[in-house]
């Protein structure tokens, strides 16, 4: 099982980035894929999830209305479009997978994790 994040970088406040999570080694369309983030000195925080077979999505309160999660089943990839970025969005962003359709953004629910991609938003 492998999850590989890409697309992070440095962006000015108000800008946009699109993260990608490429999945392999498991039945992608039987899973929930989520994005989490962790800033220095803080706990890992749930950002968004998508239930691949159903398309249902969920967002953390701090990103709702600014971020959008989507999927490409043919490419086994989940995307996180991040708009109107703020300095407080600065963190390492991880994607994670679970075969539970629990609709939750708790870290303990997820079995597989990528290594993360750094997002830095300058003010």
XYZ file of N, CA and C in Angstrom, residues 49-108:
180
model
N -12.127 14.787 3.755
C -12.159 13.396 3.308
C -13.111 13.248 2.136
N -12.898 12.166 1.389
C -13.829 11.789 0.334
C -13.996 10.279 0.354
N -15.229 9.842 0.350
C -15.524 8.410 0.275
C -15.555 8.050 -1.208
N -14.550 7.315 -1.652
C -14.334 7.141 -3.090
C -15.545 6.562 -3.811
N -16.179 5.483 -3.319
C -17.287 4.914 -4.098
C -18.529 5.790 -4.111
N -18.714 6.637 -3.102
C -19.945 7.413 -2.987
C -19.769 8.881 -3.351
N -18.536 9.358 -3.272
C -18.288 10.770 -3.537
C -18.629 11.692 -2.392
N -19.052 11.135 -1.252
C -19.369 11.975 -0.097
C -18.106 12.644 0.420
N -18.253 13.886 0.849
C -17.105 14.651 1.330
C -17.397 15.268 2.693
N -16.340 15.589 3.392
C -16.445 16.238 4.682
C -15.238 17.159 4.834
N -15.409 18.253 5.564
C -14.337 19.235 5.715
C -14.212 19.669 7.167
N -12.979 19.958 7.578
C -12.767 20.571 8.863
C -13.250 22.014 8.834
N -13.653 22.506 10.004
C -14.262 23.829 10.050
C -13.368 24.958 9.564
N -12.080 24.826 9.773
C -11.173 25.921 9.424
C -10.934 26.054 7.921
N -11.311 25.045 7.144
C -11.062 25.095 5.699
C -12.343 25.107 4.877
N -13.463 24.922 5.534
C -14.732 24.834 4.810
C -14.965 26.109 4.016
N -15.335 25.939 2.762
C -15.572 27.070 1.884
C -14.341 27.552 1.136
N -13.158 27.094 1.563
C -11.912 27.493 0.879
C -11.239 26.322 0.166
N -11.368 25.131 0.715
C -10.727 23.941 0.151
C -11.784 23.064 -0.512
N -11.347 22.322 -1.533
C -12.251 21.396 -2.205
C -11.505 20.093 -2.494
N -12.108 18.970 -2.100
C -11.508 17.662 -2.334
C -12.213 17.001 -3.511
N -11.447 16.311 -4.341
C -12.023 15.626 -5.491
C -11.216 14.361 -5.774
N -11.740 13.538 -6.689
C -11.104 12.251 -6.985
C -11.046 12.022 -8.478
N -10.084 11.233 -8.879
C -9.997 10.738 -10.247
C -9.771 9.241 -10.120
N -10.836 8.472 -10.278
C -10.735 7.030 -10.068
C -9.819 6.393 -11.113
N -9.857 6.874 -12.323
C -9.019 6.301 -13.382
C -7.536 6.453 -13.057
N -7.204 7.540 -12.347
C -5.798 7.801 -12.000
C -5.469 7.391 -10.568
N -6.449 6.831 -9.835
C -6.247 6.464 -8.418
C -5.661 7.638 -7.634
N -6.234 8.798 -7.832
C -5.684 10.017 -7.244
C -6.789 10.859 -6.606
N -6.463 11.425 -5.475
C -7.329 12.394 -4.804
C -6.618 13.728 -4.798
N -7.395 14.778 -5.034
C -6.842 16.122 -5.084
C -7.411 16.978 -3.953
N -6.624 17.924 -3.508
C -7.099 18.926 -2.557
C -6.782 20.296 -3.142
N -7.824 20.964 -3.618
C -7.665 22.315 -4.128
C -7.806 23.283 -2.967
N -6.768 24.058 -2.729
C -6.731 24.973 -1.590
C -6.715 26.405 -2.112
N -7.756 27.146 -1.784
C -7.905 28.532 -2.235
C -7.895 29.483 -1.048
N -7.648 30.741 -1.340
C -7.639 31.796 -0.306
C -6.805 31.349 0.890
N -5.614 30.911 0.606
C -4.741 30.372 1.643
C -4.339 31.451 2.643
N -4.181 31.008 3.883
C -3.816 31.896 4.986
C -2.519 31.388 5.612
N -1.778 32.255 6.274
C -0.544 31.793 6.937
C -0.794 30.636 7.909
N -1.963 30.612 8.532
C -2.266 29.528 9.476
C -2.532 28.199 8.783
N -2.578 28.192 7.463
C -2.674 26.925 6.727
C -1.307 26.264 6.556
N -0.259 26.946 6.955
C 1.085 26.394 6.849
C 1.215 25.131 7.690
N 1.641 24.049 7.048
C 1.744 22.751 7.723
C 2.298 21.730 6.741
N 2.625 20.563 7.266
C 2.854 19.402 6.416
C 1.492 18.736 6.202
N 1.162 18.500 4.944
C -0.120 17.903 4.593
C 0.089 16.434 4.243
N -0.716 15.581 4.867
C -0.635 14.143 4.669
C -1.940 13.628 4.081
N -1.843 12.626 3.208
C -3.064 11.916 2.851
C -3.053 10.560 3.546
N -4.246 10.051 3.776
C -4.420 8.830 4.545
C -5.596 8.045 3.979
N -5.570 6.719 4.190
C -6.628 5.876 3.664
C -7.177 4.920 4.698
N -8.465 4.631 4.557
C -9.123 3.652 5.419
C -10.238 2.981 4.633
N -10.535 1.718 5.001
C -11.668 1.045 4.365
C -12.948 1.234 5.175
N -12.889 2.126 6.164
C -14.066 2.446 6.971
C -14.781 3.647 6.353
N -16.080 3.532 6.179
C -16.873 4.680 5.728
C -17.511 5.324 6.956
N -16.647 5.862 7.772
C -17.043 6.398 9.072
C -17.320 7.889 9.016
N -16.944 8.519 7.891
C -17.197 9.947 7.661
C -16.463 10.820 8.664
N -15.422 10.255 9.301
C -14.745 11.006 10.342
C -13.346 11.430 9.951
N -12.848 12.446 10.643
C -11.507 12.967 10.419
C -10.646 12.779 11.668
N -10.749 11.592 12.248
C -9.903 11.242 13.397
C -8.742 10.391 12.898
N -7.557 10.714 13.368
C -6.367 10.028 12.854
C -6.409 8.531 13.101
N -7.003 8.094 14.220
C -6.965 6.672 14.554
C -7.803 5.831 13.610
